[in-house]
XYZ file of C-alpha atoms in Angstrom:
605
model
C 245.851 258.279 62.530
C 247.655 257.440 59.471
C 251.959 256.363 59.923
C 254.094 259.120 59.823
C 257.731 259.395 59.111
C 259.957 258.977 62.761
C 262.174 261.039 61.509
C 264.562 260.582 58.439
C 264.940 257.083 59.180
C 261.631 255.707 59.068
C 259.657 258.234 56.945
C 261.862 260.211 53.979
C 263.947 257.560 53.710
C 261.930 255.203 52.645
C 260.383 257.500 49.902
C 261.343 258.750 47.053
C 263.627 261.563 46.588
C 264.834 261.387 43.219
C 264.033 263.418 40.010
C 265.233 263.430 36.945
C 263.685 266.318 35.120
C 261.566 266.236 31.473
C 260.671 262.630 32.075
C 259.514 260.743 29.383
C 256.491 259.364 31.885
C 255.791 259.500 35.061
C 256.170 256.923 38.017
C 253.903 255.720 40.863
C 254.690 257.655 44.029
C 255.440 254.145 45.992
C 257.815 253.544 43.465
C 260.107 256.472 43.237
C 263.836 255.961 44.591
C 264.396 257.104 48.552
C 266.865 259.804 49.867
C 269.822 256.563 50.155
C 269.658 256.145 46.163
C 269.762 259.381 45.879
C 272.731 260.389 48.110
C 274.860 257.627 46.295
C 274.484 259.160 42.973
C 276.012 262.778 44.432
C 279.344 262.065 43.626
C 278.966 261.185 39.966
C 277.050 264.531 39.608
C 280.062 265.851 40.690
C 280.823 269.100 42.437
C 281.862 269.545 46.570
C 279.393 272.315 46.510
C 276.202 270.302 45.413
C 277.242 267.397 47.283
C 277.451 270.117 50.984
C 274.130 270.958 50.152
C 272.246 268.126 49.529
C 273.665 267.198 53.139
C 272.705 270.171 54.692
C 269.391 268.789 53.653
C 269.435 265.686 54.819
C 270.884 267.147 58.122
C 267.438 268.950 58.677
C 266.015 266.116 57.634
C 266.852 263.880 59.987
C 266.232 267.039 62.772
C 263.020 266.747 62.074
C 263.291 270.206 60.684
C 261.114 270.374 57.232
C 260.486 274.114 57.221
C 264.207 274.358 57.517
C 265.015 272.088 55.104
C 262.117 273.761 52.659
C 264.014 277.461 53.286
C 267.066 276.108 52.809
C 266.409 274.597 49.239
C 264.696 278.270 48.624
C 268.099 279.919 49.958
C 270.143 278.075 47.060
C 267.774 278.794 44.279
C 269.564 281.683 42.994
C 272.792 280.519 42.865
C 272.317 276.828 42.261
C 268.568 276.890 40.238
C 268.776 273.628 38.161
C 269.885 272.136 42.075
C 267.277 274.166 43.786
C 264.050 272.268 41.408
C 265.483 268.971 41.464
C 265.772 268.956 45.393
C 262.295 270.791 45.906
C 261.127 267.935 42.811
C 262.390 265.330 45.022
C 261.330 266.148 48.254
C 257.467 266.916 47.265
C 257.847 263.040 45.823
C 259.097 262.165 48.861
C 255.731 263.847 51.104
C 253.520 263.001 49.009
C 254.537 258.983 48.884
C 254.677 259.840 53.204
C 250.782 261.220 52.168
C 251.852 264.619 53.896
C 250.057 266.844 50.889
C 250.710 270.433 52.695
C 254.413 269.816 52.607
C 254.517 268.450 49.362
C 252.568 271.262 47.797
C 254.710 273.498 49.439
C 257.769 272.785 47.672
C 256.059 271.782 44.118
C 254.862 275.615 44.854
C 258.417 276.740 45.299
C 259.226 275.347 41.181
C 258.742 278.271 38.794
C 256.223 276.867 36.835
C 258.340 276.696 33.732
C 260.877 274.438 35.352
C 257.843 271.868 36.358
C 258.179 268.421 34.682
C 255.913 265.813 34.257
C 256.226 263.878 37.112
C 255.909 267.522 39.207
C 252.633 268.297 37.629
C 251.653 264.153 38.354
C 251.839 264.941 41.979
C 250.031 267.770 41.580
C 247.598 266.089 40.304
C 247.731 263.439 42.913
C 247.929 266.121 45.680
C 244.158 267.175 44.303
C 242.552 263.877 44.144
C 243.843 263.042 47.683
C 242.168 266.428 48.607
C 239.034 265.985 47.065
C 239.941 268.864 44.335
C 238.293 266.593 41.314
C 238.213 269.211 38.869
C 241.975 270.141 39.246
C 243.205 266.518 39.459
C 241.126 266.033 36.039
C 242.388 269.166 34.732
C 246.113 268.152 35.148
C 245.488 264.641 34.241
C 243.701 265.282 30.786
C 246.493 267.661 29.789
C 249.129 265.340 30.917
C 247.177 262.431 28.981
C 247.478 264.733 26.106
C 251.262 264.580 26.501
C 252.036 261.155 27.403
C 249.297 259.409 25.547
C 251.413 255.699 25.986
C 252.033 256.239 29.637
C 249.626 253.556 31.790
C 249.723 255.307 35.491
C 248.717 259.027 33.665
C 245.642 256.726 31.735
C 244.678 255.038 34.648
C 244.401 258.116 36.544
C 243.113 259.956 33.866
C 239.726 257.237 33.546
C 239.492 256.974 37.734
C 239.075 260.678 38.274
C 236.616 261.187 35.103
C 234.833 258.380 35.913
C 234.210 259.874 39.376
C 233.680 263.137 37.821
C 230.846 262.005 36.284
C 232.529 262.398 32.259
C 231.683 259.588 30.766
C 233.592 260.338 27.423
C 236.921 261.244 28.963
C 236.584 258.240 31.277
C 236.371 255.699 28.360
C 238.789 257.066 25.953
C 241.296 257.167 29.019
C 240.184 253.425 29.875
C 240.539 252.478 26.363
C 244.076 253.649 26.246
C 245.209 251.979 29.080
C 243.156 248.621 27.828
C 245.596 249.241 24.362
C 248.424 249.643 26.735
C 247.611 247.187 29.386
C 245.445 244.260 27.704
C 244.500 242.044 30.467
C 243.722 244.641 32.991
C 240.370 243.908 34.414
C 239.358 247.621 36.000
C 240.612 249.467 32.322
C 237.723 247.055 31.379
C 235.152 247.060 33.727
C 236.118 251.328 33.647
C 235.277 251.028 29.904
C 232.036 249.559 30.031
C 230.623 251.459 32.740
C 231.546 254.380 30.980
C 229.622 253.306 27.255
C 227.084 252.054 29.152
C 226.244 255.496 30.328
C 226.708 256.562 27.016
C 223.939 254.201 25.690
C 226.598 252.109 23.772
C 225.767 248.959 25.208
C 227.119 246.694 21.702
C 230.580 247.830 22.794
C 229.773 247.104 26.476
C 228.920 243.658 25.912
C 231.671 243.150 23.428
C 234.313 244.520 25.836
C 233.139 242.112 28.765
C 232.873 239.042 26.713
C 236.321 239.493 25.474
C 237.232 239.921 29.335
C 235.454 236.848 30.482
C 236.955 234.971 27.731
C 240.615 236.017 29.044
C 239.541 235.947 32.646
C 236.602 233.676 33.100
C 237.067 233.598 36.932
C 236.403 237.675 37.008
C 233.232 238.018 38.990
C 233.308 242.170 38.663
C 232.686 241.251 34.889
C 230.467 238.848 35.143
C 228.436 241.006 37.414
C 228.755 244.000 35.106
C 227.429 241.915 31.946
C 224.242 240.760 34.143
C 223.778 244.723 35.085
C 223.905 245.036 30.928
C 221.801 242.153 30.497
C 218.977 243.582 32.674
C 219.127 246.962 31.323
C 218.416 245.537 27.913
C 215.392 243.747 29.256
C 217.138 240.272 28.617
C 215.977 238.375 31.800
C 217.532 234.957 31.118
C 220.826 236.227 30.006
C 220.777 238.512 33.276
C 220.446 235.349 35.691
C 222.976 233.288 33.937
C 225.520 236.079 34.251
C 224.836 236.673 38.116
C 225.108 233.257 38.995
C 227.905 233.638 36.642
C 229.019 236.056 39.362
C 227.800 234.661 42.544
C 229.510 231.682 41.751
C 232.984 233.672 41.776
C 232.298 236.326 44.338
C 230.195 234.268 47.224
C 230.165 236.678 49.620
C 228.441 240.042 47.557
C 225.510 240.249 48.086
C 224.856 241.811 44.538
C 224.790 238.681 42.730
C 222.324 237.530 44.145
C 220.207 240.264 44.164
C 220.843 240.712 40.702
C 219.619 236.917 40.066
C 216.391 237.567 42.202
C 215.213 240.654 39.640
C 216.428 238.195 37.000
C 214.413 235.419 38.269
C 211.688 237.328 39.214
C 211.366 239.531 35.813
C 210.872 235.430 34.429
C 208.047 234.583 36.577
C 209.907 232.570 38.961
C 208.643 233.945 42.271
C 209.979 231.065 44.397
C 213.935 230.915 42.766
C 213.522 234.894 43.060
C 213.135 234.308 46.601
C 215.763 231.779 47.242
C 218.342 234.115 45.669
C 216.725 237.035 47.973
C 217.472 235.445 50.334
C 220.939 234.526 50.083
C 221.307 238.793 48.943
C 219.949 239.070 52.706
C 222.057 236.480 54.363
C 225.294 238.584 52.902
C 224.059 241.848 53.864
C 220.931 242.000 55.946
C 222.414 245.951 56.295
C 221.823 246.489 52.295
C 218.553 247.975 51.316
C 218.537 246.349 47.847
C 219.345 243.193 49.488
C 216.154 244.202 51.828
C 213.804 245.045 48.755
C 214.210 242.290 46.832
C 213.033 239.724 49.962
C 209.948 242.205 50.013
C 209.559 241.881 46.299
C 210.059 238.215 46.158
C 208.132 237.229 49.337
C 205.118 234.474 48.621
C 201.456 235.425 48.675
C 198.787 235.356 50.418
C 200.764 235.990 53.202
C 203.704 238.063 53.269
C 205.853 237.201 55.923
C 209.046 239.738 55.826
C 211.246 240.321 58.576
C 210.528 243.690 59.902
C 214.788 243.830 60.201
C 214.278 243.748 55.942
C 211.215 246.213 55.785
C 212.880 248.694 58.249
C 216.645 248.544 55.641
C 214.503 249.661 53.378
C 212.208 252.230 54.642
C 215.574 254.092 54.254
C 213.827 254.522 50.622
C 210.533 253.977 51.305
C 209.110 254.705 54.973
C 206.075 253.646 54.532
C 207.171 250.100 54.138
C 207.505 250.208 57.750
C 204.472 250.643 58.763
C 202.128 247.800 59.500
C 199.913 246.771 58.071
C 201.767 247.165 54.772
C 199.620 250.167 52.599
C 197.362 248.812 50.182
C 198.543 251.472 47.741
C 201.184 249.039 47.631
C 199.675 245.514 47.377
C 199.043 245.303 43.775
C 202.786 246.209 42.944
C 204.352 243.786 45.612
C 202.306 240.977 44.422
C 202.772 241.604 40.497
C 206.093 239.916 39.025
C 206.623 242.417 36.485
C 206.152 245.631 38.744
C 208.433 243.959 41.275
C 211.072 243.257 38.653
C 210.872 247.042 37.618
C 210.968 248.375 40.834
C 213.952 245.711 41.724
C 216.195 246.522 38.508
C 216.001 250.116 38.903
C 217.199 250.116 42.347
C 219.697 247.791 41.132
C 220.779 249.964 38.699
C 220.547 253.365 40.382
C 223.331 252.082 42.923
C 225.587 250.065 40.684
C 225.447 252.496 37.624
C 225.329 256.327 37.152
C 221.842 257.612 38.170
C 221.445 259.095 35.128
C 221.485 256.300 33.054
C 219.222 254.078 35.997
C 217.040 257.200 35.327
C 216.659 257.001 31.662
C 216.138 253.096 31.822
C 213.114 254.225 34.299
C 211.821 256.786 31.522
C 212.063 253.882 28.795
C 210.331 251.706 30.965
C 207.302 253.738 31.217
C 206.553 255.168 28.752
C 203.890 252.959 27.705
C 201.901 252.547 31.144
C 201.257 254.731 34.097
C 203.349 253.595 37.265
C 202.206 252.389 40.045
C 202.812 253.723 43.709
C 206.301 252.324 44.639
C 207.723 252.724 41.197
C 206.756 256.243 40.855
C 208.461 256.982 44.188
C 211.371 254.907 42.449
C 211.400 257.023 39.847
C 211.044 260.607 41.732
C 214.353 259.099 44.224
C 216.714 258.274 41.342
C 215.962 261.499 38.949
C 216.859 263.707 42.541
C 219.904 261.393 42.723
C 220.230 262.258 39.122
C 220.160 265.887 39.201
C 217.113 266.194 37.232
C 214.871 267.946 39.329
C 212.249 268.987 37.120
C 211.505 265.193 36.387
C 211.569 264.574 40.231
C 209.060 267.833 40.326
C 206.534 267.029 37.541
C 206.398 263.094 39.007
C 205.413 264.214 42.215
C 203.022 266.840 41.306
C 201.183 264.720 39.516
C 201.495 261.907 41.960
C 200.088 263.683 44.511
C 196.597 263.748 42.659
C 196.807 260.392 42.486
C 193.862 258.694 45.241
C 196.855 255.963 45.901
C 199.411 258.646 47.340
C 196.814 259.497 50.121
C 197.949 258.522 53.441
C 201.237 257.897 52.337
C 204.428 259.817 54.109
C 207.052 258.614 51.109
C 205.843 261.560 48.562
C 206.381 264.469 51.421
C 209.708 262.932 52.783
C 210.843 263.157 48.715
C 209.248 266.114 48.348
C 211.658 267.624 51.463
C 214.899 266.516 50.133
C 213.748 267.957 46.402
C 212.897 271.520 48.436
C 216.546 271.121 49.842
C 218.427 270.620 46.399
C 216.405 273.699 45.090
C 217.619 275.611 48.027
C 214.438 276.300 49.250
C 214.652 275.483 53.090
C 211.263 277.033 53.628
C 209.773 274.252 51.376
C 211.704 271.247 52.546
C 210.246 271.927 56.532
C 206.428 272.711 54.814
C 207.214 269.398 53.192
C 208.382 267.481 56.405
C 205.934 268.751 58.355
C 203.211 267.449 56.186
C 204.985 263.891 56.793
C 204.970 264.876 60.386
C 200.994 265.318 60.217
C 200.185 261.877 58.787
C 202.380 259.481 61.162
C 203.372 261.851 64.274
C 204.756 258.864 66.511
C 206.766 257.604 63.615
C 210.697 257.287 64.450
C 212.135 257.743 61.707
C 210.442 260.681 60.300
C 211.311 262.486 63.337
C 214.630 261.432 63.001
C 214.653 262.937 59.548
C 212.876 266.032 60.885
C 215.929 266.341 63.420
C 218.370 265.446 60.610
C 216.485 268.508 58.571
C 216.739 270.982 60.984
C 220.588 270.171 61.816
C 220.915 270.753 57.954
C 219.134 274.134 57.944
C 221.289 275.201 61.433
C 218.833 274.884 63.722
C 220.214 272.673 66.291
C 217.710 273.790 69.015
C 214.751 272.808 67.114
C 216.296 269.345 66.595
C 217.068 268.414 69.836
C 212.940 267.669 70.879
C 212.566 265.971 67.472
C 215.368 263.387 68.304
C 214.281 262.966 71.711
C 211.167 261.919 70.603
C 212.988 259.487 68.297
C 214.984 257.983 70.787
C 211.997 257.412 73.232
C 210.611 255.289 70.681
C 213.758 253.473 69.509
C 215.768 253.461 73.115
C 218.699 251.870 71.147
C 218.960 253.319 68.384
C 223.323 254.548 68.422
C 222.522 257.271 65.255
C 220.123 259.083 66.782
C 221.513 258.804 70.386
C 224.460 260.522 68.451
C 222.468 262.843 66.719
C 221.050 263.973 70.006
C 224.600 264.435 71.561
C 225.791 266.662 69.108
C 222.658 268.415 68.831
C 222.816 269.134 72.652
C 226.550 270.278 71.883
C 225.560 272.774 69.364
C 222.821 274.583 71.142
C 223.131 273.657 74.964
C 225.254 274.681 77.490
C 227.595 273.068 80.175
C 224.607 271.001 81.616
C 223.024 269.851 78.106
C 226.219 268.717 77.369
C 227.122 266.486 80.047
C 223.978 264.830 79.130
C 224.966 264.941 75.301
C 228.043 263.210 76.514
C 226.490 260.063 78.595
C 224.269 260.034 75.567
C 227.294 259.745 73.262
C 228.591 257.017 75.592
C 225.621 255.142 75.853
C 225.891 254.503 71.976
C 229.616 254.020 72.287
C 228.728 251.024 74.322
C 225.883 249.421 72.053
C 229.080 249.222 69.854
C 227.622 250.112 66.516
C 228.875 249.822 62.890
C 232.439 251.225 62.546
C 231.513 254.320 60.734
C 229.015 255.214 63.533
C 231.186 254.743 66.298
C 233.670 257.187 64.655
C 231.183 260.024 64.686
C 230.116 258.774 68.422
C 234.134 259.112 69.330
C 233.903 262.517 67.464
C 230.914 263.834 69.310
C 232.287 262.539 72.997
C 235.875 264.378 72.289
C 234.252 267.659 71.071
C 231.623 267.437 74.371
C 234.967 266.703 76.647
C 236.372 269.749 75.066
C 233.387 271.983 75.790
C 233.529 270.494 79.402
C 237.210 271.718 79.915
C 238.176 268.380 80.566
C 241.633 268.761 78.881
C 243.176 265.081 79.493
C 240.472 263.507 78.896
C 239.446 265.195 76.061
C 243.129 264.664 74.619
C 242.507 261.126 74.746
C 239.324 261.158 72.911
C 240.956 262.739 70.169
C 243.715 260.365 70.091
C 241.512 257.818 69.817
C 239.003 259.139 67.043
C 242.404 259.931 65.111
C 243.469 256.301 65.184
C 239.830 255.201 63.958
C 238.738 254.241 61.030
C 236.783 256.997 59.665
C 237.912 258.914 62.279
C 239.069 262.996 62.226
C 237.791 264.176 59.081
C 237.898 268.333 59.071
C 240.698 270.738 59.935
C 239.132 271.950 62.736
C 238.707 268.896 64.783
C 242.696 268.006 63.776
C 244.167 271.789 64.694
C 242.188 270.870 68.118
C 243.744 267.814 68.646
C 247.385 269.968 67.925
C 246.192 272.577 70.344
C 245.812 270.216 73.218
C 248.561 268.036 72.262
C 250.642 270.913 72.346
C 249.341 272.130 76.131
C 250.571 268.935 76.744
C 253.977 269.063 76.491
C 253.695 266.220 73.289
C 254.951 268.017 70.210
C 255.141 265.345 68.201
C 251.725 264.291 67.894
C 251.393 268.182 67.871
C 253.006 268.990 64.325
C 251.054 265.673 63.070
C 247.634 266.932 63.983
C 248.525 270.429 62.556
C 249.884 268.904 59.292
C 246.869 266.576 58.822
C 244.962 269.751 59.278
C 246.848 271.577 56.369
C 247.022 268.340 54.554
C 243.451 268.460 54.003
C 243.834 271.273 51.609
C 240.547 273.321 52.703
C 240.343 276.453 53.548
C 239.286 277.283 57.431
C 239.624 280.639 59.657
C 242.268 278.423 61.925
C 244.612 277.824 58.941
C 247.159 280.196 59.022
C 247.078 279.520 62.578
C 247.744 276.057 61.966
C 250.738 276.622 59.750
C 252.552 278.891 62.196
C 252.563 276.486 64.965
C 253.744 273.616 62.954
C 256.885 275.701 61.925
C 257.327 277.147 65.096
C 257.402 273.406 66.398
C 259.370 272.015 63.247
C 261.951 274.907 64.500
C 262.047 274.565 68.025
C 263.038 271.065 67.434
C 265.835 271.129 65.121
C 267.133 273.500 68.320
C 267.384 270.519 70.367
């Protein structure tokens, strides 16, 4: 659970409650002046009236009172307007520097909208990309980028939120700007050259990095982005000098060194490709390009990979797990220049915009027909991409192909296409098709579990990860996928059992991530069990997790029980996390009385 404000002590005065409308920029939240500031400017504004009420809200304030403090503001605005914007201005700084969104939006909500400054409509847009609201947070930004084209925070902003939006072209003229404004600022860079690169301007890529390195040679994101460049132009040699470039700087990624095993393979140097695999490996045995390229570089005849490697990256390609390896494969994994195709794109598709690791794919084969692993490359990275006629056409055709007989790979592909068409009906005729050709196989019965959770089926998944789990005993994902299966579609004795099975992977303790979903599956079982205390505490716990509560339902249930309790306080958090969220839910409105009713009962005290 993230800090929140004790009070007006701890929380609201330590942010920022000061405005000064039609600013000429706009400021960081963490930097904006707090309620003391503030307070010691009242008496050169002058006026016993303005000075009584900015007390009586501080006085709520410090009660603990913020519905009281948000009516009270509302009650002046008639008499005292100009007073009524700045204090509702300075308070939504204030919540949103204590990240408490719903009760910063409801007092930038409370400005007419011609009264809204700059910095207002900043935090609005902040407010958004804290929420996930992408498109508003770009919509704001761009027209505030518009209007304060020499402002740095509004350009950095600005290129962040394109970039993630996917706009390429907003993302590097923003970047640009604040490179013009900020010249030695390695991510307005790094920003920029991602962003031409997916434009296909890779001349002003390369320029823009090499200026970079020249300013900051010890930058290994740059030196890592030029080998990226390097290898999508097919320039093998230049590629390995600028990941060891890298590696050399940043010891610990294992991205360099992957990067110099493609590089070193694409040269025909199988056995410095596989010393630099294998340092990828030793920095992230978890990473499945870390756990391709020690496939792609291992020696022949014999092809001694750790099973830990092949099963990382039968994430992409399940039948690399099988064994004996499929000879559909053989001639691929023992060819340099397949391996180096099939190692770049990968590369590429999770370090750069699948669209543009999808075109390099297109170039790449244009003049030859692919082979097995790269075609199932290619049909991957165009889903990822959004092309899904590509994706379509490859695997129609693949599948005449006497190579994709006996494999599993095209059908599990061929289920996730069905699902991004919308066309559940297809995805399980496409599973099950998998299912036929390796029935004992773990993971595709994990995936068949994971498919039917997806299409609301929870009863139909349950027997699928059963039979996962009695192959892979200790496996904490699918004992958690069985848990909250059984929660979904069992009753009280289904989930007792979901809830020693959520234990059971709580105590293999598994990667962070998956032990937050195990601590959110055991609370939600404890809940359905009636066991109130107990399930309290699980909540508690999950909330104080990394990665933990995540939806407004699970954090209006934590309120609810906290509030049974007797403990209010961690009551009105829960139910503001759950409004801070900014999603819409049927328990919303719900969740919003009870934190005022709270907020009031306490300033009665």
């Amino acid at each position: 659970m993230r800090r929140r404000a004790q009070g007006c002590a701890a929380g609201l005065l330590a942010a920022g409650l000061l405005a000064t409308p039609c600013v000429a920029g706009v400021r960081e939240i963490e930097t904006l002046p707090g309620i003391v500031q503030w307070g010691s400017t009242a008496e050169q504004e002058g006026g016993d009236a303005r000075i009584e009420h900015r007390q009586q809200v501080l006085v709520r304030l410090e009660r603990g009172d913020d519905a009281g403090a948000l009516a009270y503001v509302a009650s002046i605005a008639g008499r005292e307007p100009a007073l009524a914007v700045s204090l509702h201005a300075t308070l939504a700084a204030a919540y949103a520097r204590d990240r408490r969104l719903y009760r910063a939006t409801q007092h930038l909500d409370a400005i007419p909208a011609s009264r809204l400054d700059d910095q207002a409509r900043y935090l609005r847009a902040v407010i958004a990309a804290r929420q996930q609201r992408l498109a508003d947070a770009g919509k704001i930004l761009d027209d505030l980028g518009r209007r304060l084209p020499e402002d740095p925070v509004v350009a950095r902003d600005q290129a962040q939120i394109a970039a993630l939006r996917g706009d390429s072209a907003v993302a590097a003229d923003a970047a640009l700007r604040l490179k013009r404004l900020r010249p030695n600022d390695a991510w307005a860079a790094t920003t920029l050259v991602r962003s031409r690169m997916e434009q296909g301007r890779d001349d002003e890529a390369r320029r823009v990095l090499e200026e970079l390195l020249l300013r900051q040679p010890r930058s290994g994101s740059a030196a890592l982005q030029l080998g990226l460049l390097e290898l999508a132009d097919r320039r093998p040699a230049e590629a390995r000098a600028a990941f060891a470039r890298a590696r050399s700087i940043e010891g610990r990624d294992a991205t360099p060194y992957a990067g110099e095993a493609v590089a070193q393979l694409w040269l025909g140097r199988r056995s410095e490709a596989a010393a630099a695999a294998s340092g990828a490996w030793k920095q992230n045995p978890y990473d499945p390009v870390a756990a391709l390229v020690v496939l792609l570089t291992a020696e022949e005849p014999k092809r001694t990979v750790p099973m830990a490697a092949r099963r990382t990256v039968a994430a992409w390609y399940p039948d690399l797990e099988t064994e004996p390896l499929p000879a559909a494969f053989r001639a691929e994994l023992a060819s340099d220049a397949a391996g180096s195709r099939i190692g770049a794109a990968n590369l590429l598709s999770v370090h750069w915009p699948p669209r543009r690791a999808l075109q390099w794919l297109k170039e790449a084969s244009t003049s030859r027909a692919m082979g097995p692993l790269e075609t199932l490359t290619f049909v991957r990275v165009a889903i990822e991409a959004g092309d899904l006629d590509a994706a379509g056409r490859a695997l129609t055709a693949f599948d005449r192909d006497p190579a994709a007989h006996g494999l599993v790979g095209p059908h599990v592909l061929a289920a996730g296409l069905a699902s991004r068409r919308g066309d559940p009906a297809g995805a399980r005729k496409a599973m099950d098709r998998a299912l036929a050709i390796s029935p004992r196989s773990a993971r595709l019965r994990t995936l068949s579990g994971d498919l039917y959770l997806a299409l609301g089926q929870p009863a139909r998944a349950v027997p699928e990860f059963r039979a996962s789990l009695a192959a892979a005993p200790d496996d904490p994902r699918v004992l958690n996928q069985l848990a909250a299966s059984l929660a979904l579609a069992g009753q009280a004795r289904e989930w007792a059992e979901g809830l020693a099975l959520a234990e059971r992977g709580l105590g293999l303790q598994p990667h962070y991530l998956l032990r937050a979903h195990l601590l959110d599956t055991r609370a939600d079982l404890l809940y359905r069990l009636g066991r109130t205390p107990q399930a309290l505490s699980a909540y508690r716990e999950l909330a104080g997790t990394v990665g933990g509560i995540t939806t407004p339902e699970a954090w209006q249930r934590l309120g609810d029980l906290a509030r049974a309790a007797g403990d209010t306080t961690l009551a009105k958090t829960a139910y503001e996390e759950a409004l801070d969220l900014g999603r819409s839910y049927p328990g919303r409105a719900e969740s919003a009385r009870r934190l005022d009713e709270l907020s009031a009962a306490g300033s009665r005290r």
